[in-house]
Short mmCIF file of C-alpha atoms in Angstrom, two decimals:
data_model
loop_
_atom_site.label_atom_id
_atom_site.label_comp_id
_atom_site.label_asym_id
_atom_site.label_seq_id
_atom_site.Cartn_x
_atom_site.Cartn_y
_atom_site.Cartn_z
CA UNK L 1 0.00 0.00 0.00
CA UNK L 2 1.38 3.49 -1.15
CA UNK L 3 1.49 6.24 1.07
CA UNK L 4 -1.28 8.40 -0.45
CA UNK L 5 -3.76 4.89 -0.17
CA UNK L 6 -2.86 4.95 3.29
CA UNK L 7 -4.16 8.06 4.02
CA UNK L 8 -7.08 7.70 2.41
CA UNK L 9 -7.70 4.27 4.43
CA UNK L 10 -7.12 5.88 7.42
CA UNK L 11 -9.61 8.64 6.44
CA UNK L 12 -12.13 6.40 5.21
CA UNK L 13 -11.88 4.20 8.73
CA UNK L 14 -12.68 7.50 10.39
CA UNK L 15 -9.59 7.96 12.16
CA UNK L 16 -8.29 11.31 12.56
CA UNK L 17 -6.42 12.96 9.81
CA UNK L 18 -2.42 12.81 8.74
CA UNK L 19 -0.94 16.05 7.79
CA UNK L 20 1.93 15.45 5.43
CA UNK L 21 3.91 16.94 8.07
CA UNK L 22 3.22 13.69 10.48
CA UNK L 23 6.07 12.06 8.25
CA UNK L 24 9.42 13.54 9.75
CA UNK L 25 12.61 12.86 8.33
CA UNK L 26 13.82 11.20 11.57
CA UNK L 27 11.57 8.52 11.10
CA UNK L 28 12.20 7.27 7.81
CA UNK L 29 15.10 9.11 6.27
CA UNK L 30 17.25 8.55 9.02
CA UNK L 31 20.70 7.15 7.73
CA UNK L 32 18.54 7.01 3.78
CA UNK L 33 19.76 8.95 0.89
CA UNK L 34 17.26 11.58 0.02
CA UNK L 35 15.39 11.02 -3.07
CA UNK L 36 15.56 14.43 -4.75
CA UNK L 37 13.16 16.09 -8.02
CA UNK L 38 14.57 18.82 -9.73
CA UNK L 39 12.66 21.53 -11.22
CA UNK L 40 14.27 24.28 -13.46
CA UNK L 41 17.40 21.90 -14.88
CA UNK L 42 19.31 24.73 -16.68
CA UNK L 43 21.18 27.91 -15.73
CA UNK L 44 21.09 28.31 -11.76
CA UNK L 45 19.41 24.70 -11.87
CA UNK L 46 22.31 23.18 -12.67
CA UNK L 47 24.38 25.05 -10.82
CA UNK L 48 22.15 24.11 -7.82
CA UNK L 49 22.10 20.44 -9.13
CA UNK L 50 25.90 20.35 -9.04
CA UNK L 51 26.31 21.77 -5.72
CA UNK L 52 23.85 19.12 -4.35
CA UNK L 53 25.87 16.62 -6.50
CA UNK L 54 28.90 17.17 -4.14
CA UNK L 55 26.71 15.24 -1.10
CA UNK L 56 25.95 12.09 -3.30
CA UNK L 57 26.28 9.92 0.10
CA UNK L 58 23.60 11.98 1.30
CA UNK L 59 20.84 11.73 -1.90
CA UNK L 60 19.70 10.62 -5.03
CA UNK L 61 18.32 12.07 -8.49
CA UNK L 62 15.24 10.45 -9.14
CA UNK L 63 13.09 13.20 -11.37
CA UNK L 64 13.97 16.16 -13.67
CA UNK L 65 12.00 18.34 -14.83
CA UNK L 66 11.71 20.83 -17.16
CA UNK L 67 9.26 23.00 -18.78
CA UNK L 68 11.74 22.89 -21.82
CA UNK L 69 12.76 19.40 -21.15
CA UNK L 70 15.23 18.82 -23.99
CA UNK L 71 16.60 22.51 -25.05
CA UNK L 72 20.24 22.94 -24.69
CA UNK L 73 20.11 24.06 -21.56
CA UNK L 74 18.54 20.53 -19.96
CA UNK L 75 21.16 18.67 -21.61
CA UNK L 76 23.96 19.08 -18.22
CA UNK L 77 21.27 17.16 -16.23
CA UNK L 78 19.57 14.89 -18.55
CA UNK L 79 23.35 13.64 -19.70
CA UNK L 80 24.40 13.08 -16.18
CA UNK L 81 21.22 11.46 -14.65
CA UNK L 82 20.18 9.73 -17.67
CA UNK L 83 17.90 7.18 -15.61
CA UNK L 84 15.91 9.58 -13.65
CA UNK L 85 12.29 10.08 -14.81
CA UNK L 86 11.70 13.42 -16.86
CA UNK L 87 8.60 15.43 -16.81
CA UNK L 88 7.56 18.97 -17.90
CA UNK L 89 4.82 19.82 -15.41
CA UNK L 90 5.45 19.64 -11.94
CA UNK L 91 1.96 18.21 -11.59
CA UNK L 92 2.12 15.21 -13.86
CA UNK L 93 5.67 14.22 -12.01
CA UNK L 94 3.43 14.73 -8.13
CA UNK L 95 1.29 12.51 -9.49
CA UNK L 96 3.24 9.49 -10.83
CA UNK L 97 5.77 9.74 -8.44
CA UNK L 98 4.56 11.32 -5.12
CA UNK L 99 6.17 8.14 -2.91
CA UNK L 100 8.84 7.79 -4.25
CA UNK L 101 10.23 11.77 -4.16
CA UNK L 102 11.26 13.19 -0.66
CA UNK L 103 12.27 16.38 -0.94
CA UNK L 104 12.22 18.74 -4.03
CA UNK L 105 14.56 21.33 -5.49
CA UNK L 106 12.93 24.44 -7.49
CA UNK L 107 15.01 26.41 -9.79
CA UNK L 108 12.40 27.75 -12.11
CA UNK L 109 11.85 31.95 -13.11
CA UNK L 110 10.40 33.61 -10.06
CA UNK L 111 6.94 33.89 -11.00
CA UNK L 112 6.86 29.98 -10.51
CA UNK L 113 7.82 29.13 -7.82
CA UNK L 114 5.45 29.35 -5.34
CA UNK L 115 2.80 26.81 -7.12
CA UNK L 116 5.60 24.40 -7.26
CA UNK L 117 6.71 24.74 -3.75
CA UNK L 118 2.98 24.36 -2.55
CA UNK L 119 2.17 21.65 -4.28
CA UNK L 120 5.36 19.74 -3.06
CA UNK L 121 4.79 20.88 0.69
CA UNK L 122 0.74 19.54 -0.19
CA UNK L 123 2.70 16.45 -0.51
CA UNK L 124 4.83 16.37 2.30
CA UNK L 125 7.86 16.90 0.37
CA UNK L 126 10.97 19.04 1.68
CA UNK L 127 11.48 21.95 -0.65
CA UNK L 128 14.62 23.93 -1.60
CA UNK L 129 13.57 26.94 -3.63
CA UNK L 130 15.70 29.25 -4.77
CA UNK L 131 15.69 33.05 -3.99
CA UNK L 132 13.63 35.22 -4.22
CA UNK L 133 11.20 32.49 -2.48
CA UNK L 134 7.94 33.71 -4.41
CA UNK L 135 6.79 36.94 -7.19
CA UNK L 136 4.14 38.32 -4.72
CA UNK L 137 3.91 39.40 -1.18
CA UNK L 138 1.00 37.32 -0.55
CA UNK L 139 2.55 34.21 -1.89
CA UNK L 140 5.40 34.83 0.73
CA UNK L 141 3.06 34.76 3.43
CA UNK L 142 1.12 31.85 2.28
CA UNK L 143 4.05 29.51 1.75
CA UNK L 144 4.92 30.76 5.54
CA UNK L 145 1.72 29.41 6.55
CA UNK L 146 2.00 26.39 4.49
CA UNK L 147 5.74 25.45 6.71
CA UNK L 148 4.05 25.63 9.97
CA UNK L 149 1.10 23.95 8.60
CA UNK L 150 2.77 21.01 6.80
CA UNK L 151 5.87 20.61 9.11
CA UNK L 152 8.37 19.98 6.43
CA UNK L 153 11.87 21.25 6.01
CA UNK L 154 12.41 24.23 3.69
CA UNK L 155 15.18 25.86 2.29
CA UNK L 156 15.37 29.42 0.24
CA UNK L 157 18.74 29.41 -2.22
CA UNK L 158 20.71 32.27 -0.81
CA UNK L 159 23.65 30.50 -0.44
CA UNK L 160 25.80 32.82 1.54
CA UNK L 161 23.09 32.51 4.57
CA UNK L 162 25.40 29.02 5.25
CA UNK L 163 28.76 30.35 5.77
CA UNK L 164 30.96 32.31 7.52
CA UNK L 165 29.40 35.76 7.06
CA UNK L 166 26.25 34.08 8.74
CA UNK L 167 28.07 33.01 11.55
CA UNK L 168 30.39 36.00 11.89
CA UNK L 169 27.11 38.76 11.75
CA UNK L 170 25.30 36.38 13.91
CA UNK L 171 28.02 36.30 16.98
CA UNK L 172 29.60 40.23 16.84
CA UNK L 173 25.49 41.27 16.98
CA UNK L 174 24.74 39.23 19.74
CA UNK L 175 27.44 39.63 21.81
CA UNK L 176 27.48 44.04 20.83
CA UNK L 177 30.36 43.89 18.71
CA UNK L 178 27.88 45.89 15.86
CA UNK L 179 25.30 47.51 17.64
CA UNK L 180 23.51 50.44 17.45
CA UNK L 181 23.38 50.33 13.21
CA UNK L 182 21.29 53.44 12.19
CA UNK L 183 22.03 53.00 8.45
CA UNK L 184 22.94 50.22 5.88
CA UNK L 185 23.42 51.13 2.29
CA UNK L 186 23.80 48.31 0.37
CA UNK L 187 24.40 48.35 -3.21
CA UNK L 188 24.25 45.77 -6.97
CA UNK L 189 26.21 47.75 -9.97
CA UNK L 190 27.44 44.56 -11.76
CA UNK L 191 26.06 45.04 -15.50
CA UNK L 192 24.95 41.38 -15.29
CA UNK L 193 21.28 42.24 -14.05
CA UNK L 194 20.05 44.81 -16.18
CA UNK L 195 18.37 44.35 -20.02
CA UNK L 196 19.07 45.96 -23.38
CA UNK L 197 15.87 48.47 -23.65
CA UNK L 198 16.89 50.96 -21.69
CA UNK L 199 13.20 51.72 -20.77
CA UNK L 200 12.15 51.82 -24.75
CA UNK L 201 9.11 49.43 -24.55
CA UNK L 202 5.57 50.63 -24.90
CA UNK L 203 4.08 47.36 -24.58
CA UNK L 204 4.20 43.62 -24.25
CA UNK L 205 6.79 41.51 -27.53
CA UNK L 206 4.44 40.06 -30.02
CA UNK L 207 4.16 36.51 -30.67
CA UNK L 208 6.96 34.09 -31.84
CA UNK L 209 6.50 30.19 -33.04
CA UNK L 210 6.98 28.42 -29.29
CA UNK L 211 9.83 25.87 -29.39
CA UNK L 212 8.51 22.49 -30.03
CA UNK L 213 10.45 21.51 -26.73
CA UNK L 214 8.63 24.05 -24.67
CA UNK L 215 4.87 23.75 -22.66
CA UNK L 216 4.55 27.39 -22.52
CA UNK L 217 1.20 26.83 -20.53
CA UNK L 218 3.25 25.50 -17.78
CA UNK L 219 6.03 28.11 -17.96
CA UNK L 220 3.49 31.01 -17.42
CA UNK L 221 2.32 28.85 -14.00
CA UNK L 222 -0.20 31.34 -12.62
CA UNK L 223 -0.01 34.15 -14.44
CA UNK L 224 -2.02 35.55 -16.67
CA UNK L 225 -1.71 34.36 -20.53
CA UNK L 226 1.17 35.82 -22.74
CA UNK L 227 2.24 35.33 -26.11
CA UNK L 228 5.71 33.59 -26.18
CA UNK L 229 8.81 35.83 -27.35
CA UNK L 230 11.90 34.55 -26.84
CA UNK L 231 12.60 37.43 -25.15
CA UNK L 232 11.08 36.15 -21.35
CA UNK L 233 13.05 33.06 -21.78
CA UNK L 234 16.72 32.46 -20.76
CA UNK L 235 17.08 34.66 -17.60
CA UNK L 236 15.48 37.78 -19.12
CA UNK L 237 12.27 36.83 -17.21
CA UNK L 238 13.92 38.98 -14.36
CA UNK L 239 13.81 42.15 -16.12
CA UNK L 240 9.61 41.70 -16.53
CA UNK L 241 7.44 42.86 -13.71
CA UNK L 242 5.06 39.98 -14.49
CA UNK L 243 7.66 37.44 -14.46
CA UNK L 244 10.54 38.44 -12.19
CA UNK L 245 11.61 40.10 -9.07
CA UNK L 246 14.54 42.58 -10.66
CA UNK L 247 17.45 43.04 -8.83
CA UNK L 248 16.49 43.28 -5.54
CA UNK L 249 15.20 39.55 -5.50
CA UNK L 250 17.70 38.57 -6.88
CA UNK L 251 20.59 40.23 -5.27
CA UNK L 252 18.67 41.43 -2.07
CA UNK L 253 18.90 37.70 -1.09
CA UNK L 254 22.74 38.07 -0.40
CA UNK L 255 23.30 41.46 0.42
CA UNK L 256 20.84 42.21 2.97
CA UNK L 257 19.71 38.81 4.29
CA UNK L 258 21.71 38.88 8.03
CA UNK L 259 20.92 42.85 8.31
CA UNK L 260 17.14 41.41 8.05
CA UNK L 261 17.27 38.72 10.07
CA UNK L 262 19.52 39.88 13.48
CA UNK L 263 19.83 43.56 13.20
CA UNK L 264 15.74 44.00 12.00
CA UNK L 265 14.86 40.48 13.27
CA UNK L 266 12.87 40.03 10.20
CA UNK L 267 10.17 43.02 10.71
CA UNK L 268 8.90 44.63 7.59
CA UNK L 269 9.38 48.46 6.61
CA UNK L 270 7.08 51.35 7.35
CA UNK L 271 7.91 52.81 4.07
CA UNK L 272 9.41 52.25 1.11
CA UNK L 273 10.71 55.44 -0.68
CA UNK L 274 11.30 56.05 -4.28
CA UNK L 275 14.20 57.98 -4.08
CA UNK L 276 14.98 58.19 -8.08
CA UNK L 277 14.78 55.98 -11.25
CA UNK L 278 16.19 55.93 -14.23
CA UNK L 279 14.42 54.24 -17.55
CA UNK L 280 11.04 53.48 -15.80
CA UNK L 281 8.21 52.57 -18.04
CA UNK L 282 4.90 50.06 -16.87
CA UNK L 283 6.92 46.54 -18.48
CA UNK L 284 10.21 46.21 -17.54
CA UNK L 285 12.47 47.34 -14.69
CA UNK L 286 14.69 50.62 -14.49
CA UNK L 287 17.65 50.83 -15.42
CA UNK L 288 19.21 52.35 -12.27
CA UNK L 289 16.92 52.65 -8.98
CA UNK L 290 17.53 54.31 -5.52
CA UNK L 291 15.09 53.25 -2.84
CA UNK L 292 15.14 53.96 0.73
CA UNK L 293 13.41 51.76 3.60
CA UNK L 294 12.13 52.80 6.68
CA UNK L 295 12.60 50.49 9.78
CA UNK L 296 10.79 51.92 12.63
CA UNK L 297 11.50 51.29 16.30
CA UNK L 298 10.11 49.04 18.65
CA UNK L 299 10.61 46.73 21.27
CA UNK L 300 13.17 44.53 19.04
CA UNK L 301 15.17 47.33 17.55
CA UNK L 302 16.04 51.11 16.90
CA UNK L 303 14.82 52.96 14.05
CA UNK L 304 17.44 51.62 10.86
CA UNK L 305 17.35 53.20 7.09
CA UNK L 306 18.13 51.10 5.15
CA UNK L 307 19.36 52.53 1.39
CA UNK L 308 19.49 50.30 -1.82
CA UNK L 309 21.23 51.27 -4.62
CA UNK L 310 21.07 49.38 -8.18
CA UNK L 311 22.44 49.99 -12.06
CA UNK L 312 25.50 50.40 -13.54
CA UNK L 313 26.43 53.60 -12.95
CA UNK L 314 23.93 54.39 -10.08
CA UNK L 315 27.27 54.27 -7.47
CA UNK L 316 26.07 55.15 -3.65
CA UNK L 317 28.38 57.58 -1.62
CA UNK L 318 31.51 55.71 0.34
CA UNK L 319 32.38 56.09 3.81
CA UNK L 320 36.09 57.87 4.17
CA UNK L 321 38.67 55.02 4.79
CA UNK L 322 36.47 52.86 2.16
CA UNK L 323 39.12 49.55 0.63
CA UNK L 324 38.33 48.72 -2.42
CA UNK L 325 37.64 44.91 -2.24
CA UNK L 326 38.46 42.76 -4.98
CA UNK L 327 36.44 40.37 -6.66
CA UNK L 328 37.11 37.64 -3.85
CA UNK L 329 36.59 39.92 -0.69
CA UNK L 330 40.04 40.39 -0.04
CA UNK L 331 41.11 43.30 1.87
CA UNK L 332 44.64 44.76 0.11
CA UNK L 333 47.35 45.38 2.90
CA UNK L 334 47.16 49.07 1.66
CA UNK L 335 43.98 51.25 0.24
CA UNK L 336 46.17 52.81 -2.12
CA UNK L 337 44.87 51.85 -5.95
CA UNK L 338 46.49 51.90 -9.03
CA UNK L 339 46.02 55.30 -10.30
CA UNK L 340 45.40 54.07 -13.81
CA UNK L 341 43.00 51.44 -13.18
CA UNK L 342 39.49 52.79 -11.89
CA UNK L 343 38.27 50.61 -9.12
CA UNK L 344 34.97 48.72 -9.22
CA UNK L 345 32.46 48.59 -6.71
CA UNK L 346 31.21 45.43 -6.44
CA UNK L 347 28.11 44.49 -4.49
CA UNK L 348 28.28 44.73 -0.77
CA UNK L 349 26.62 47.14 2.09
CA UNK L 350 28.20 49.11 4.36
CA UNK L 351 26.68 49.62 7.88
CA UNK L 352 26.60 52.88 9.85
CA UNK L 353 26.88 52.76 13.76
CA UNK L 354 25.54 55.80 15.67
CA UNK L 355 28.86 55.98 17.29
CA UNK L 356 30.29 57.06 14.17
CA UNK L 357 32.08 53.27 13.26
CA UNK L 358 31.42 51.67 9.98
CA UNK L 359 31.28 48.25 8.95
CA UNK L 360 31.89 46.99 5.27
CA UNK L 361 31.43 43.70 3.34
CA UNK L 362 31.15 42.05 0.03
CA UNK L 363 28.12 39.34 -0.58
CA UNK L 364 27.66 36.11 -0.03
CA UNK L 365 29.95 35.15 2.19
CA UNK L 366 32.25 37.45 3.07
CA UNK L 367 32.97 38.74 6.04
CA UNK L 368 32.46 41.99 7.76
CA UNK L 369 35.46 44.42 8.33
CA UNK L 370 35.18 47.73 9.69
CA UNK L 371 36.37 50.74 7.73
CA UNK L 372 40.06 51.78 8.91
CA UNK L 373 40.96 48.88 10.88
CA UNK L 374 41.40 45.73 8.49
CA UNK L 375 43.91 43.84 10.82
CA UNK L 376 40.91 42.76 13.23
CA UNK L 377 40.60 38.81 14.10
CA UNK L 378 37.62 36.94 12.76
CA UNK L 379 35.88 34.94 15.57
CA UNK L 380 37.25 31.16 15.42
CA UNK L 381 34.95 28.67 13.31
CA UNK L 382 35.45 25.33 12.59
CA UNK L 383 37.46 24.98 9.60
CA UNK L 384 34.00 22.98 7.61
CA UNK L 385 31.15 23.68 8.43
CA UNK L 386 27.76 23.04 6.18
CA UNK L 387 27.37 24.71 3.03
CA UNK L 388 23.63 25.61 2.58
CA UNK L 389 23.26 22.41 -0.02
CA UNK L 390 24.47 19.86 2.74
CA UNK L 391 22.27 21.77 5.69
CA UNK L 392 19.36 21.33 3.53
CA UNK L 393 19.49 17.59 2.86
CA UNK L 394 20.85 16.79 6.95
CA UNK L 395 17.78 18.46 7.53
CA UNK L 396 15.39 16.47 5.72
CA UNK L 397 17.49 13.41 7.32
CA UNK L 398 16.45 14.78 10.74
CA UNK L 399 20.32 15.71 11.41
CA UNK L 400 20.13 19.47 11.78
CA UNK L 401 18.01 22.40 10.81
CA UNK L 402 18.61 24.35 8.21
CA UNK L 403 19.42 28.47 8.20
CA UNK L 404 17.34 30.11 5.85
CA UNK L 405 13.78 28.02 6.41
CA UNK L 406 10.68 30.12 4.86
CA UNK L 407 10.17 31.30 8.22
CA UNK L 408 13.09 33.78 7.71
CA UNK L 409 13.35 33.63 4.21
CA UNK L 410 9.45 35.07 3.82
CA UNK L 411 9.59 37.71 5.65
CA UNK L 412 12.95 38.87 3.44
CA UNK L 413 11.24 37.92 0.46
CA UNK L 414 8.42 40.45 1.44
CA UNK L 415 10.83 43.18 1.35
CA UNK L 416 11.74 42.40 -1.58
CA UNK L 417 8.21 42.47 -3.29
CA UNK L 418 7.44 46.12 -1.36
CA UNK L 419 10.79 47.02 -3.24
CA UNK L 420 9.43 45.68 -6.84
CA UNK L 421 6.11 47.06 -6.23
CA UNK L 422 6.96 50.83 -5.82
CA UNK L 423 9.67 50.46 -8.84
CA UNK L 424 6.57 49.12 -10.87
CA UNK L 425 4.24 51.67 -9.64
CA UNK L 426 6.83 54.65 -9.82
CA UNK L 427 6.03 56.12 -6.37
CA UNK L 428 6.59 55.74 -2.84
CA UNK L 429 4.53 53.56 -0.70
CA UNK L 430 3.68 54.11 3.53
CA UNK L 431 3.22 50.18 4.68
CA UNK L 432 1.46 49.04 7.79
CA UNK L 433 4.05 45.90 9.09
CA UNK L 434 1.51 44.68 11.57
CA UNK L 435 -1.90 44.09 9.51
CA UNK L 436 0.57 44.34 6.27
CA UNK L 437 -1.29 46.54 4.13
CA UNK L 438 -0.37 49.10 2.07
CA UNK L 439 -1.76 52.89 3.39
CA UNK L 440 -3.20 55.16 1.22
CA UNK L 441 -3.00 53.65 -1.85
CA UNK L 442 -5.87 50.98 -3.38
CA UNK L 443 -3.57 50.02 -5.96
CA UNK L 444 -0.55 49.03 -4.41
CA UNK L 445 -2.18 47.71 -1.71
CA UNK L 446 -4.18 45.09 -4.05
CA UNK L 447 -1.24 44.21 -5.62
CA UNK L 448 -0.03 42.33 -2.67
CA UNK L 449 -1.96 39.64 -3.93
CA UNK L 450 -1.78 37.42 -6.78
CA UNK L 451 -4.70 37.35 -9.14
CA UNK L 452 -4.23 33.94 -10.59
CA UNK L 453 -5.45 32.84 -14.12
CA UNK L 454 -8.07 29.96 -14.04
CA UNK L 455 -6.81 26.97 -13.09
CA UNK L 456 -4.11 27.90 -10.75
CA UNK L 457 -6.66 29.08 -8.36
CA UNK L 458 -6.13 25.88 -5.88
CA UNK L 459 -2.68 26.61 -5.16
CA UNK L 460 -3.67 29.84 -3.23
CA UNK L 461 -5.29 28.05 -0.43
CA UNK L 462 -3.50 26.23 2.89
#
């Protein structure tokens, strides 16, 4: 008897009810290899897929899929687990192979991920999904419910939240080493986030022939119906409002993920403040964006500003004493640059203390240094510890629990969508944290929710 025919034996019997949840990994993946599904194969899929694949004591690939199962991009996966079952909907694989998947990697363009990741935790599977965690603010706070309803182990894909910046941030703000932050400005200027139109769209791309490899149906997931253009597909997604999160999901996730967690301990903004944009127009996102957030005080912490900064050229001001980090967070033994060579900024945040003292660090994970005094000792960590690929799957062996569950990872991700929705809108927006609603404006405030196309309706309940 399969799981699923269990339940419903149980049910029919009149006995009370098993929540997928019931299941925990310590009682029957203890000492098991994980049986993992992929979803989204190609581009940071496979990059995910081959940072699980360094654990292969600790799981197994038993489904792909793909909604382009079979485009160059799926051929990594498909070449290297050529015996696991393939699928292009997400649905079809649930069904066929519900018992025989355990947890569930999603990889997929933003605006899918949440159906994926509820339909998984539905099922009692462990989900990994990468960052942002959802394309909506209401989808963040429904797959929050959907944890603590379901019980399972979850996993958002900012990487960095696993290493020694996490650990580091964690122990100097706990035991007052940074205290008293009043300011973080934290800034993306790498060219590899922004598109080619330079604001020059006036509407939606026409129509193209889909791929005979793609189910376009599926790719859209809940939104509402567009034609296919190639130009949604391959990463560009991001630069859409109705596909991606911009670069704030997608770099927000590194950059400000341990200032929102200990120093904000995961509240959401009063305001979000459109500060100035470059290239806006109602499709796509600017090309440069300032935006300031509004933390205000209460019982947990102080007020905090908190100042992003995004494009190319859209360079935030630098504390005196900045060092110019290279590429690998490496502080030079002298701030002195090559007068010939123009530095680059790459993204990091510094953090302003009220006692004057600032902080400064790349992303990911590298560590924090404070401005003028490089020479000071990290805290002592083991030399290994678990990188955020071999947390997740000890946690869905009952081993461990994982660092960036959707408990934190949510209420990050909400920030995120506050940030998308006043660069879509154009204008500032005053937020109420505690009955989350948007003040003063019918608009915004009813784009917190998704508005999903028949069909996809089911997926909005928990």
């Amino acid at each position: 008897m399969n799981r699923r025919s269990f339940i419903k034996s149980l049910a029919a019997a009149g006995a009370a009810p098993l929540l997928p949840g019931c299941f925990s990994a310590k009682k029957y993946l203890a000492n098991a290899k994980v049986r993992m599904a992929f979803v989204g194969i190609g581009c940071q899929g496979w990059y995910d897929m081959e940072s699980f694949g360094m654990f292969p004591a600790l799981f197994e690939t038993v489904a792909l899929c793909d909604t382009d199962m079979g485009a160059k991009h799926t051929h990594n996966a498909i070449n290297k687990y050529p015996k696991a079952a393939r699928f292009q909907d997400f649905r079809k694989m649930f069904d066929k192979m519900e018992d025989q998947i355990d947890a569930v990697m999603i990889a997929t363009p933003d605006h899918s991920h949440f159906a994926i990741a509820m339909d998984a935790m539905r099922r009692g599977k462990a989900v990994y999904v990468e960052k942002p965690l959802a394309h909506t603010f209401e989808e963040c706070e429904l797959l929050m419910k959907a944890e603590k309803k379901y019980g399972v182990v979850t996993q958002m894909g900012n990487q960095g939240h696993s290493t020694i910046k996490y650990h580091q941030f964690k122990e100097y703000v706990e035991t007052g080493v940074v205290e008293d932050v009043e300011r973080v400005v934290a800034h993306m200027n790498n060219s590899r986030r922004w598109h080619k139109w330079n604001g020059q769209i006036s509407k939606h791309p026409g129509p193209e022939q889909i791929p005979a490899t793609l189910d376009w149906d599926t790719w859209l997931s809940s939104v509402k119906s567009h034609d296919y253009s190639s130009k949604y597909m391959m990463g560009e997604w991001r630069a859409w409002f109705d596909f991606g999160c911009g670069c704030m999901g997608d770099w927000g996730a590194h950059l400000i993920d341990c200032v929102h967690q200990f120093l904000l301990k995961g509240d959401l903004p009063t305001e979000v403040k459109v500060v100035e944009q470059t290239g806006w127009n109602p499709f796509v996102y600017p090309m440069s964006s300032t935006l300031s957030f509004k933390f205000a005080a209460n019982s947990r912490h102080d007020d905090l500003t908190l100042d992003w900064y995004e494009g190319v050229s859209n360079l935030p001001p630098l504390p005196h004493g900045f060092v110019w980090d290279n590429a690998w967070g490496d502080i030079p033994k002298s701030s002195a640059n090559n007068p010939n060579e123009a530095p680059k900024l790459h993204p990091g945040k510094e953090m302003y203390q009220r006692d004057g003292k600032v902080w400064q660090s790349l992303s990911h994970k590298h560590p924090l240094h404070v401005v003028g005094d490089y020479e000071r000792k990290l805290p002592d960590y083991p030399s290994e510890f678990c990188t955020h690929y071999e947390g997740f799957l000890r946690a869905v062996r009952g081993e461990m629990k994982t660092l960036s569950p959707f408990s934190v990872a949510a209420p990050l991700s909400q920030v995120f969508t506050l940030a998308c929705l006043a660069q879509r809108l154009n204008r500032s927006l005053k937020f109420d944290p505690v009955n989350k609603k948007v003040i003063g404006d019918a608009q915004a405030d009813a784009l917190l929710k998704t508005n999903p196309r028949e069909g996809w309706e089911e997926f909005y309940k928990v």
